[in-house]
Amino acid sequence: MGRRALVMIPGPIEFEPEILESMAFPTLSHLDPVFLEDFGKALELMRHVWQSPSGQPMVIAGSGTLAMEAVVANVVQPGDPVLVLSTGVFGDRFEDLLSRYGASVTVIRSALGHGVDWERVEQELFTGDYRIITATHVDTSTGVRVDARRLGETARRHDVLAVLDGVCSVAGERIHQDEWGLDAVLTASQKAVGVPPGLALLVIGPRMLERFRARRTKVPNYYCDWAKWLPVMASYEDRKPSYFGTPAVNHIRALVTALRRIQEEGLDARFERHRRLGNACRCGLKALGLEIVPVDLDNAANTLTAAWYPDGVDGPTFLSAVRRAGVVLAAGLHPKIAPAYFRIGHMGATGPGELLATVGAIEIGLSQCGHKFESGSGVAAAQSAYWGG
Ligand code: PMP
């Protein structure tokens, strides 16, 4: 077994060789005309992928958490009431982050595996005087997807700003940032966009920029301050040199390659491929007698699947057996249920080949753990679901 294992976790994902190769070049000056073109192109392509012609794209070296922090640091002022919709660990992360910036945070926390109770959200927005609402499009700890269109529409109706954590969804799940009225949509490079970890990616809408410009106090975070970054992004888009903090030159070349590939595949085709992969994964697991964490299929993400271990299967033993069969999966993450479930990522360039290999390795892991099922039935179900519907 010379080949390294297939990495099927919900990020970092398997990266396409063309994307990896594109970042292997002698690093240029961040003021080199070739890099100005790379950075400018990356920003333009982000508007396309986020479907946000009116948005301001921003690329900063860092991870998804930095993208979350950038939004909070720039638009929240002490005492601001913020409503957080939490469907797992990453919704809770927003609560922690917001409270550190002095926001007055109210959390509507969904029961484990459940989606958002929108009636409760409506009620809360009627009674409270909120300025911002946040949601996690796909919470990577539960595999629950929330209705991002409804988030935007609800926010517009109540005149609050909508922030979407799209770390596990952008370029995998459908998002129309402008049309849906989302004021910030953020992600990290290592997920469905398909670039190695290292970039915080964010598109800011006009209402959010207005809110930022109207703030009365200094942004309390130096590295994240949009007053520093906005002129830099504008210059690069004009293909003019600029500097605040050194950009991740090689990663940004890879980002252009990745965004071009997304554009070439076509957004609709890409979302449809992810839908088929998500469905095939769920069907494969079901055939093996496994159940998923999201309670309602409509709320199940297409970028990752979180599944309960069947009775008698020990998590660490199973994951090691799957790893020996050539596939790396992720353990549970939600602290309340971590030992009871595992997670499979299927986003980015993943296709049916990787998915079938994964379901095959899961079969090997389950049989080594003593779980009874008809050998090959998971792979067959995943295959017919992918090609059949
Ligand atoms: N939000 C979501 C939904 C995530 O899945 C993650 C990462 N798993 C983050 C935020 C944080 O991103 P990062 O690990 O890149 O800081």
Short mmCIF file of C-alpha atoms and ligand atoms in Angstrom, two decimals:
data_model
loop_
_atom_site.label_atom_id
_atom_site.label_comp_id
_atom_site.label_asym_id
_atom_site.label_seq_id
_atom_site.Cartn_x
_atom_site.Cartn_y
_atom_site.Cartn_z
CA MET A 1 0.00 0.00 0.00
CA GLY A 2 2.31 2.76 -1.24
CA ARG A 3 -0.30 5.41 -1.88
CA ARG A 4 -1.32 7.70 0.93
CA ALA A 5 -4.87 7.36 2.22
CA LEU A 6 -7.77 9.29 0.72
CA VAL A 7 -8.61 12.23 3.00
CA MET A 8 -12.39 12.26 3.24
CA ILE A 9 -12.79 14.56 6.23
CA PRO A 10 -14.82 17.78 6.15
CA GLY A 11 -11.70 19.84 5.45
CA PRO A 12 -8.95 19.93 4.60
CA ILE A 13 -10.20 18.01 1.60
CA GLU A 14 -8.47 16.16 -1.25
CA PHE A 15 -6.97 18.90 -3.40
CA GLU A 16 -6.78 18.66 -7.17
CA PRO A 17 -3.23 18.15 -8.51
CA GLU A 18 -3.64 21.11 -10.89
CA ILE A 19 -4.41 23.39 -7.94
CA LEU A 20 -1.46 22.10 -5.90
CA GLU A 21 0.88 22.39 -8.88
CA SER A 22 -0.23 25.95 -9.54
CA MET A 23 1.06 27.07 -6.14
CA ALA A 24 4.48 25.45 -6.57
CA PHE A 25 6.38 28.37 -8.07
CA PRO A 26 9.18 30.59 -6.77
CA THR A 27 7.33 33.14 -4.69
CA LEU A 28 6.97 36.50 -6.38
CA SER A 29 7.07 39.89 -4.78
CA HIS A 30 3.58 40.78 -3.58
CA LEU A 31 3.98 43.90 -5.75
CA ASP A 32 4.96 42.02 -8.92
CA PRO A 33 2.62 42.73 -11.88
CA VAL A 34 2.02 38.99 -12.27
CA PHE A 35 0.81 38.79 -8.67
CA LEU A 36 -1.32 41.93 -9.07
CA GLU A 37 -3.10 40.08 -11.86
CA ASP A 38 -3.50 36.93 -9.71
CA PHE A 39 -4.95 38.80 -6.75
CA GLY A 40 -7.20 40.98 -8.91
CA LYS A 41 -8.53 37.93 -10.75
CA ALA A 42 -9.15 36.03 -7.50
CA LEU A 43 -11.29 38.88 -6.17
CA GLU A 44 -13.28 39.10 -9.42
CA LEU A 45 -13.89 35.36 -9.48
CA MET A 46 -15.07 35.38 -5.85
CA ARG A 47 -17.92 37.73 -6.82
CA HIS A 48 -18.95 35.13 -9.41
CA VAL A 49 -18.77 32.11 -7.08
CA TRP A 50 -20.56 33.89 -4.22
CA GLN A 51 -23.09 35.21 -6.80
CA SER A 52 -22.59 38.69 -5.42
CA PRO A 53 -21.96 41.30 -8.10
CA SER A 54 -22.48 44.03 -5.49
CA GLY A 55 -20.21 42.47 -2.86
CA GLN A 56 -16.73 43.42 -1.71
CA PRO A 57 -14.51 40.33 -1.73
CA MET A 58 -11.65 40.05 0.74
CA VAL A 59 -8.84 37.53 1.02
CA ILE A 60 -6.70 37.51 4.16
CA ALA A 61 -4.10 34.97 5.24
CA GLY A 62 -5.68 32.92 7.99
CA SER A 63 -8.40 30.33 8.50
CA GLY A 64 -12.19 30.39 8.60
CA THR A 65 -12.23 31.50 12.21
CA LEU A 66 -10.37 34.65 11.16
CA ALA A 67 -13.06 35.33 8.54
CA MET A 68 -15.68 35.02 11.31
CA GLU A 69 -13.67 37.31 13.56
CA ALA A 70 -13.16 39.87 10.78
CA VAL A 71 -16.93 40.32 10.42
CA VAL A 72 -17.53 40.52 14.15
CA ALA A 73 -14.60 42.87 14.85
CA ASN A 74 -15.64 45.29 12.11
CA VAL A 75 -19.39 45.54 12.55
CA VAL A 76 -20.12 44.78 16.19
CA GLN A 77 -19.86 47.51 18.77
CA PRO A 78 -20.11 46.90 22.51
CA GLY A 79 -23.72 46.42 23.57
CA ASP A 80 -25.02 45.57 20.08
CA PRO A 81 -27.78 42.98 20.29
CA VAL A 82 -26.97 39.99 18.05
CA LEU A 83 -29.06 36.91 17.38
CA VAL A 84 -27.14 33.67 16.80
CA LEU A 85 -28.81 30.66 15.23
CA SER A 86 -26.80 27.68 16.41
CA THR A 87 -27.06 24.21 14.93
CA GLY A 88 -23.82 22.95 16.44
CA VAL A 89 -20.30 23.74 17.55
CA PHE A 90 -19.68 26.47 14.96
CA GLY A 91 -22.85 28.36 15.85
CA ASP A 92 -21.66 28.24 19.46
CA ARG A 93 -18.30 29.57 18.29
CA PHE A 94 -20.09 32.71 17.03
CA GLU A 95 -21.60 33.17 20.50
CA ASP A 96 -18.18 33.02 22.16
CA LEU A 97 -16.58 35.29 19.56
CA LEU A 98 -19.37 37.89 19.64
CA SER A 99 -19.41 38.08 23.41
CA ARG A 100 -15.67 38.81 23.44
CA TYR A 101 -16.38 41.90 21.33
CA GLY A 102 -19.00 43.03 23.84
CA ALA A 103 -22.12 42.08 21.87
CA SER A 104 -25.26 41.27 23.78
CA VAL A 105 -25.82 37.79 22.38
CA THR A 106 -29.02 35.78 22.26
CA VAL A 107 -28.72 32.23 20.96
CA ILE A 108 -31.51 30.20 19.43
CA ARG A 109 -29.99 26.77 19.77
CA SER A 110 -31.56 23.96 17.75
CA ALA A 111 -31.97 20.57 19.38
CA LEU A 112 -29.20 18.24 18.25
CA GLY A 113 -29.64 17.24 14.63
CA HIS A 114 -32.53 19.64 14.08
CA GLY A 115 -32.71 22.63 11.76
CA VAL A 116 -33.75 26.17 12.67
CA ASP A 117 -37.15 26.90 14.18
CA TRP A 118 -37.96 29.90 11.96
CA GLU A 119 -41.14 30.79 13.82
CA ARG A 120 -39.13 31.25 16.96
CA VAL A 121 -36.65 33.36 15.02
CA GLU A 122 -39.48 35.57 13.72
CA GLN A 123 -40.85 36.02 17.24
CA GLU A 124 -37.44 36.89 18.63
CA LEU A 125 -36.83 39.43 15.87
CA PHE A 126 -40.24 41.02 16.51
CA THR A 127 -39.62 41.44 20.20
CA GLY A 128 -35.89 42.22 20.20
CA ASP A 129 -34.05 45.14 18.70
CA TYR A 130 -31.40 43.14 16.89
CA ARG A 131 -28.74 44.57 14.62
CA ILE A 132 -27.22 41.35 13.33
CA ILE A 133 -28.26 37.72 12.89
CA THR A 134 -25.74 34.93 12.27
CA ALA A 135 -26.18 31.37 11.07
CA THR A 136 -23.93 28.49 10.10
CA HIS A 137 -24.97 27.30 6.65
CA VAL A 138 -23.65 23.79 7.27
CA ASP A 139 -22.56 23.07 10.81
CA THR A 140 -19.66 20.69 10.40
CA SER A 141 -20.25 19.18 13.83
CA THR A 142 -23.77 17.93 13.03
CA GLY A 143 -24.07 17.90 9.23
CA VAL A 144 -27.17 20.07 9.57
CA ARG A 145 -27.78 22.63 6.80
CA VAL A 146 -29.88 25.71 7.41
CA ASP A 147 -31.97 27.53 4.81
CA ALA A 148 -29.65 30.38 3.81
CA ARG A 149 -32.24 31.97 1.54
CA ARG A 150 -34.66 32.17 4.44
CA LEU A 151 -31.96 33.67 6.63
CA GLY A 152 -31.46 36.49 4.13
CA GLU A 153 -35.18 37.07 3.55
CA THR A 154 -35.91 37.09 7.28
CA ALA A 155 -33.07 39.50 7.96
CA ARG A 156 -34.27 41.89 5.24
CA ARG A 157 -37.82 41.90 6.57
CA HIS A 158 -36.59 42.83 10.03
CA ASP A 159 -33.89 45.18 8.79
CA VAL A 160 -31.02 43.34 10.45
CA LEU A 161 -27.72 42.30 8.87
CA ALA A 162 -27.40 38.62 7.96
CA VAL A 163 -24.05 36.88 8.39
CA LEU A 164 -23.65 33.43 6.91
CA ASP A 165 -20.81 31.17 8.01
CA GLY A 166 -20.34 29.32 4.74
CA VAL A 167 -17.10 27.58 5.78
CA CYS A 168 -18.53 24.16 4.99
CA SER A 169 -20.78 25.28 2.14
CA VAL A 170 -19.43 27.96 -0.20
CA ALA A 171 -18.82 26.35 -3.63
CA GLY A 172 -20.60 23.16 -2.51
CA GLU A 173 -24.09 24.23 -1.45
CA ARG A 174 -26.17 26.72 -3.43
CA ILE A 175 -25.70 30.34 -2.34
CA HIS A 176 -26.94 33.47 -4.12
CA GLN A 177 -25.54 36.13 -1.83
CA ASP A 178 -27.09 39.20 -3.48
CA GLU A 179 -30.42 37.70 -4.46
CA TRP A 180 -30.95 36.17 -1.02
CA GLY A 181 -30.00 39.37 0.84
CA LEU A 182 -26.99 37.99 2.72
CA ASP A 183 -24.74 40.75 4.05
CA ALA A 184 -21.60 38.69 4.63
CA VAL A 185 -20.74 35.20 3.47
CA LEU A 186 -17.45 33.80 4.67
CA THR A 187 -15.41 30.65 4.21
CA ALA A 188 -11.93 29.16 4.39
CA SER A 189 -9.84 27.92 1.48
CA GLN A 190 -9.50 24.30 2.62
CA LYS A 191 -13.15 23.34 2.24
CA ALA A 192 -15.33 23.19 -0.88
CA VAL A 193 -13.31 25.93 -2.63
CA GLY A 194 -10.44 23.43 -2.70
CA VAL A 195 -7.22 25.28 -1.81
CA PRO A 196 -4.88 24.13 1.01
CA PRO A 197 -5.55 25.69 4.44
CA GLY A 198 -4.33 29.27 4.76
CA LEU A 199 -6.89 31.72 3.37
CA ALA A 200 -9.83 33.42 5.04
CA LEU A 201 -12.33 34.35 2.29
CA LEU A 202 -15.17 36.75 2.70
CA VAL A 203 -17.63 38.74 0.58
CA ILE A 204 -19.15 41.78 2.27
CA GLY A 205 -22.40 43.30 1.02
CA PRO A 206 -23.13 47.05 0.68
CA ARG A 207 -25.36 47.27 3.79
CA MET A 208 -22.65 45.76 5.93
CA LEU A 209 -20.06 48.13 4.52
CA GLU A 210 -22.38 51.01 5.36
CA ARG A 211 -22.69 49.73 8.92
CA PHE A 212 -18.89 49.48 9.12
CA ARG A 213 -18.43 53.04 7.82
CA ALA A 214 -20.93 54.39 10.34
CA ARG A 215 -19.22 52.90 13.38
CA ARG A 216 -18.27 55.41 16.05
CA THR A 217 -15.47 53.46 17.69
CA LYS A 218 -12.16 52.17 16.37
CA VAL A 219 -12.10 48.52 15.27
CA PRO A 220 -10.55 46.83 18.31
CA ASN A 221 -8.61 44.29 16.24
CA TYR A 222 -5.62 45.57 14.30
CA TYR A 223 -5.08 42.73 11.79
CA CYS A 224 -8.76 42.46 10.89
CA ASP A 225 -9.51 46.17 10.47
CA TRP A 226 -11.34 46.68 7.17
CA ALA A 227 -10.12 50.29 7.09
CA LYS A 228 -6.69 48.75 6.45
CA TRP A 229 -7.82 46.02 4.04
CA LEU A 230 -10.45 47.72 1.88
CA PRO A 231 -7.96 50.01 0.08
CA VAL A 232 -5.67 47.00 -0.45
CA MET A 233 -8.46 44.96 -2.08
CA ALA A 234 -9.49 47.94 -4.24
CA SER A 235 -5.90 48.46 -5.42
CA TYR A 236 -5.34 44.83 -6.33
CA GLU A 237 -8.59 44.77 -8.24
CA ASP A 238 -7.27 47.76 -10.20
CA ARG A 239 -4.04 45.77 -10.67
CA LYS A 240 -2.16 48.36 -8.63
CA PRO A 241 0.35 47.56 -5.88
CA SER A 242 -0.71 48.00 -2.28
CA TYR A 243 0.28 46.74 1.15
CA PHE A 244 -1.03 46.27 4.64
CA GLY A 245 -0.06 42.70 5.64
CA THR A 246 1.87 40.44 3.26
CA PRO A 247 -0.59 38.42 1.19
CA ALA A 248 -0.22 34.64 0.82
CA VAL A 249 1.23 34.91 -2.70
CA ASN A 250 1.34 31.20 -3.60
CA HIS A 251 -2.03 30.41 -2.04
CA ILE A 252 -3.63 33.21 -4.00
CA ARG A 253 -2.36 31.71 -7.28
CA ALA A 254 -3.94 28.41 -6.19
CA LEU A 255 -7.14 30.27 -5.36
CA VAL A 256 -7.33 31.64 -8.90
CA THR A 257 -6.86 28.13 -10.29
CA ALA A 258 -9.54 26.73 -7.99
CA LEU A 259 -12.06 29.48 -8.70
CA ARG A 260 -11.47 29.11 -12.45
CA ARG A 261 -12.17 25.39 -12.19
CA ILE A 262 -15.38 26.13 -10.29
CA GLN A 263 -16.39 28.60 -12.99
CA GLU A 264 -15.58 26.09 -15.73
CA GLU A 265 -17.62 23.34 -14.07
CA GLY A 266 -20.50 25.81 -13.75
CA LEU A 267 -22.14 26.64 -10.42
CA ASP A 268 -25.37 24.76 -11.13
CA ALA A 269 -23.47 21.65 -12.22
CA ARG A 270 -21.27 21.87 -9.14
CA PHE A 271 -24.15 22.18 -6.71
CA GLU A 272 -25.91 19.31 -8.47
CA ARG A 273 -22.78 17.12 -8.20
CA HIS A 274 -22.62 17.83 -4.48
CA ARG A 275 -26.33 17.04 -4.12
CA ARG A 276 -25.83 13.70 -5.85
CA LEU A 277 -22.79 12.92 -3.71
CA GLY A 278 -24.62 13.76 -0.49
CA ASN A 279 -27.57 11.65 -1.52
CA ALA A 280 -25.36 8.74 -2.59
CA CYS A 281 -23.45 8.84 0.69
CA ARG A 282 -26.65 8.82 2.75
CA CYS A 283 -28.10 5.96 0.66
CA GLY A 284 -24.91 3.92 1.00
CA LEU A 285 -24.89 4.29 4.78
CA LYS A 286 -28.58 3.54 5.04
CA ALA A 287 -28.10 0.27 3.15
CA LEU A 288 -25.51 -0.68 5.79
CA GLY A 289 -27.98 0.01 8.58
CA LEU A 290 -26.51 3.36 9.67
CA GLU A 291 -28.50 6.46 10.55
CA ILE A 292 -27.43 10.04 10.11
CA VAL A 293 -27.36 12.81 12.74
CA PRO A 294 -29.66 15.30 10.93
CA VAL A 295 -33.18 14.36 11.91
CA ASP A 296 -34.83 15.66 8.77
CA LEU A 297 -33.43 14.79 5.34
CA ASP A 298 -34.24 18.31 4.11
CA ASN A 299 -31.74 19.61 6.66
CA ALA A 300 -28.96 17.18 5.74
CA ALA A 301 -25.92 18.81 4.17
CA ASN A 302 -24.53 17.74 0.83
CA THR A 303 -20.94 18.63 1.71
CA LEU A 304 -20.54 16.25 4.62
CA THR A 305 -22.40 13.41 6.30
CA ALA A 306 -22.48 12.84 10.06
CA ALA A 307 -23.58 9.29 10.94
CA TRP A 308 -24.16 7.40 14.19
CA TYR A 309 -22.14 4.28 14.88
CA PRO A 310 -24.38 1.26 14.87
CA ASP A 311 -24.77 -0.64 18.16
CA GLY A 312 -21.63 -2.47 19.19
CA VAL A 313 -19.25 -0.54 16.92
CA ASP A 314 -16.41 1.18 18.75
CA GLY A 315 -15.47 4.52 17.15
CA PRO A 316 -11.66 4.47 17.41
CA THR A 317 -11.49 0.81 16.30
CA PHE A 318 -13.74 1.54 13.32
CA LEU A 319 -11.86 4.67 12.25
CA SER A 320 -8.51 2.83 12.43
CA ALA A 321 -9.88 -0.04 10.35
CA VAL A 322 -11.21 2.39 7.74
CA ARG A 323 -7.83 4.14 7.74
CA ARG A 324 -6.07 0.81 7.12
CA ALA A 325 -8.49 0.28 4.24
CA GLY A 326 -7.14 3.51 2.73
CA VAL A 327 -9.59 6.23 3.77
CA VAL A 328 -9.30 8.87 6.50
CA LEU A 329 -12.61 9.84 8.12
CA ALA A 330 -13.27 12.33 10.92
CA ALA A 331 -14.36 11.45 14.44
CA GLY A 332 -17.34 13.12 16.07
CA LEU A 333 -16.86 16.78 17.05
CA HIS A 334 -19.96 17.85 18.95
CA PRO A 335 -19.03 17.51 22.64
CA LYS A 336 -22.44 16.10 23.61
CA ILE A 337 -22.25 13.16 21.19
CA ALA A 338 -18.62 12.96 20.01
CA PRO A 339 -17.96 9.27 20.82
CA ALA A 340 -21.22 8.16 19.19
CA TYR A 341 -20.76 9.33 15.59
CA PHE A 342 -18.31 10.01 12.76
CA ARG A 343 -18.12 12.38 9.80
CA ILE A 344 -17.40 12.01 6.09
CA GLY A 345 -16.50 15.00 3.93
CA HIS A 346 -17.51 14.93 0.27
CA MET A 347 -16.89 18.33 -1.18
CA GLY A 348 -14.68 20.14 -3.65
CA ALA A 349 -13.52 17.97 -6.52
CA THR A 350 -14.77 14.74 -4.91
CA GLY A 351 -16.57 12.52 -7.38
CA PRO A 352 -18.33 9.16 -7.32
CA GLY A 353 -14.99 7.29 -7.46
CA GLU A 354 -13.79 8.70 -4.13
CA LEU A 355 -17.22 8.27 -2.60
CA LEU A 356 -17.50 4.61 -3.61
CA ALA A 357 -13.97 3.95 -2.30
CA THR A 358 -15.06 5.57 0.97
CA VAL A 359 -18.24 3.55 1.34
CA GLY A 360 -16.20 0.42 0.50
CA ALA A 361 -13.69 1.24 3.24
CA ILE A 362 -16.57 1.89 5.65
CA GLU A 363 -17.89 -1.60 4.85
CA ILE A 364 -14.49 -3.08 5.70
CA GLY A 365 -14.37 -1.08 8.95
CA LEU A 366 -17.87 -2.11 9.97
CA SER A 367 -17.31 -5.79 9.25
CA GLN A 368 -14.07 -5.73 11.25
CA CYS A 369 -16.07 -4.27 14.14
CA GLY A 370 -18.58 -7.13 13.99
CA HIS A 371 -21.47 -5.19 12.42
CA LYS A 372 -23.71 -7.42 10.31
CA PHE A 373 -24.77 -6.35 6.81
CA GLU A 374 -24.79 -7.72 3.30
CA SER A 375 -21.29 -7.23 1.94
CA GLY A 376 -21.22 -4.77 -0.97
CA SER A 377 -24.72 -3.45 -0.30
CA GLY A 378 -23.50 0.02 0.76
CA VAL A 379 -21.37 0.47 -2.35
CA ALA A 380 -24.19 -0.81 -4.57
CA ALA A 381 -26.72 1.57 -2.99
CA ALA A 382 -24.37 4.56 -3.23
CA GLN A 383 -23.59 3.72 -6.84
CA SER A 384 -27.19 3.38 -7.92
CA ALA A 385 -28.18 6.54 -6.01
CA TYR A 386 -25.40 8.57 -7.64
CA TRP A 387 -26.07 7.38 -11.16
CA GLY A 388 -29.79 6.98 -10.71
CA GLY A 389 -30.87 10.24 -9.12
N1 PMP B 1 -17.25 27.32 10.59
C1 PMP B 1 -17.48 26.08 10.12
C2 PMP B 1 -18.85 25.72 9.68
C3 PMP B 1 -16.44 25.16 10.04
O1 PMP B 1 -16.65 23.94 9.57
C4 PMP B 1 -15.15 25.55 10.46
C5 PMP B 1 -13.98 24.59 10.38
N2 PMP B 1 -14.26 23.26 10.50
C6 PMP B 1 -14.97 26.84 10.93
C7 PMP B 1 -16.04 27.70 10.98
C8 PMP B 1 -13.63 27.32 11.36
O2 PMP B 1 -12.75 27.32 10.28
P1 PMP B 1 -11.19 27.14 10.48
O3 PMP B 1 -10.95 25.80 11.08
O4 PMP B 1 -10.64 27.24 9.08
O5 PMP B 1 -10.73 28.24 11.36
#
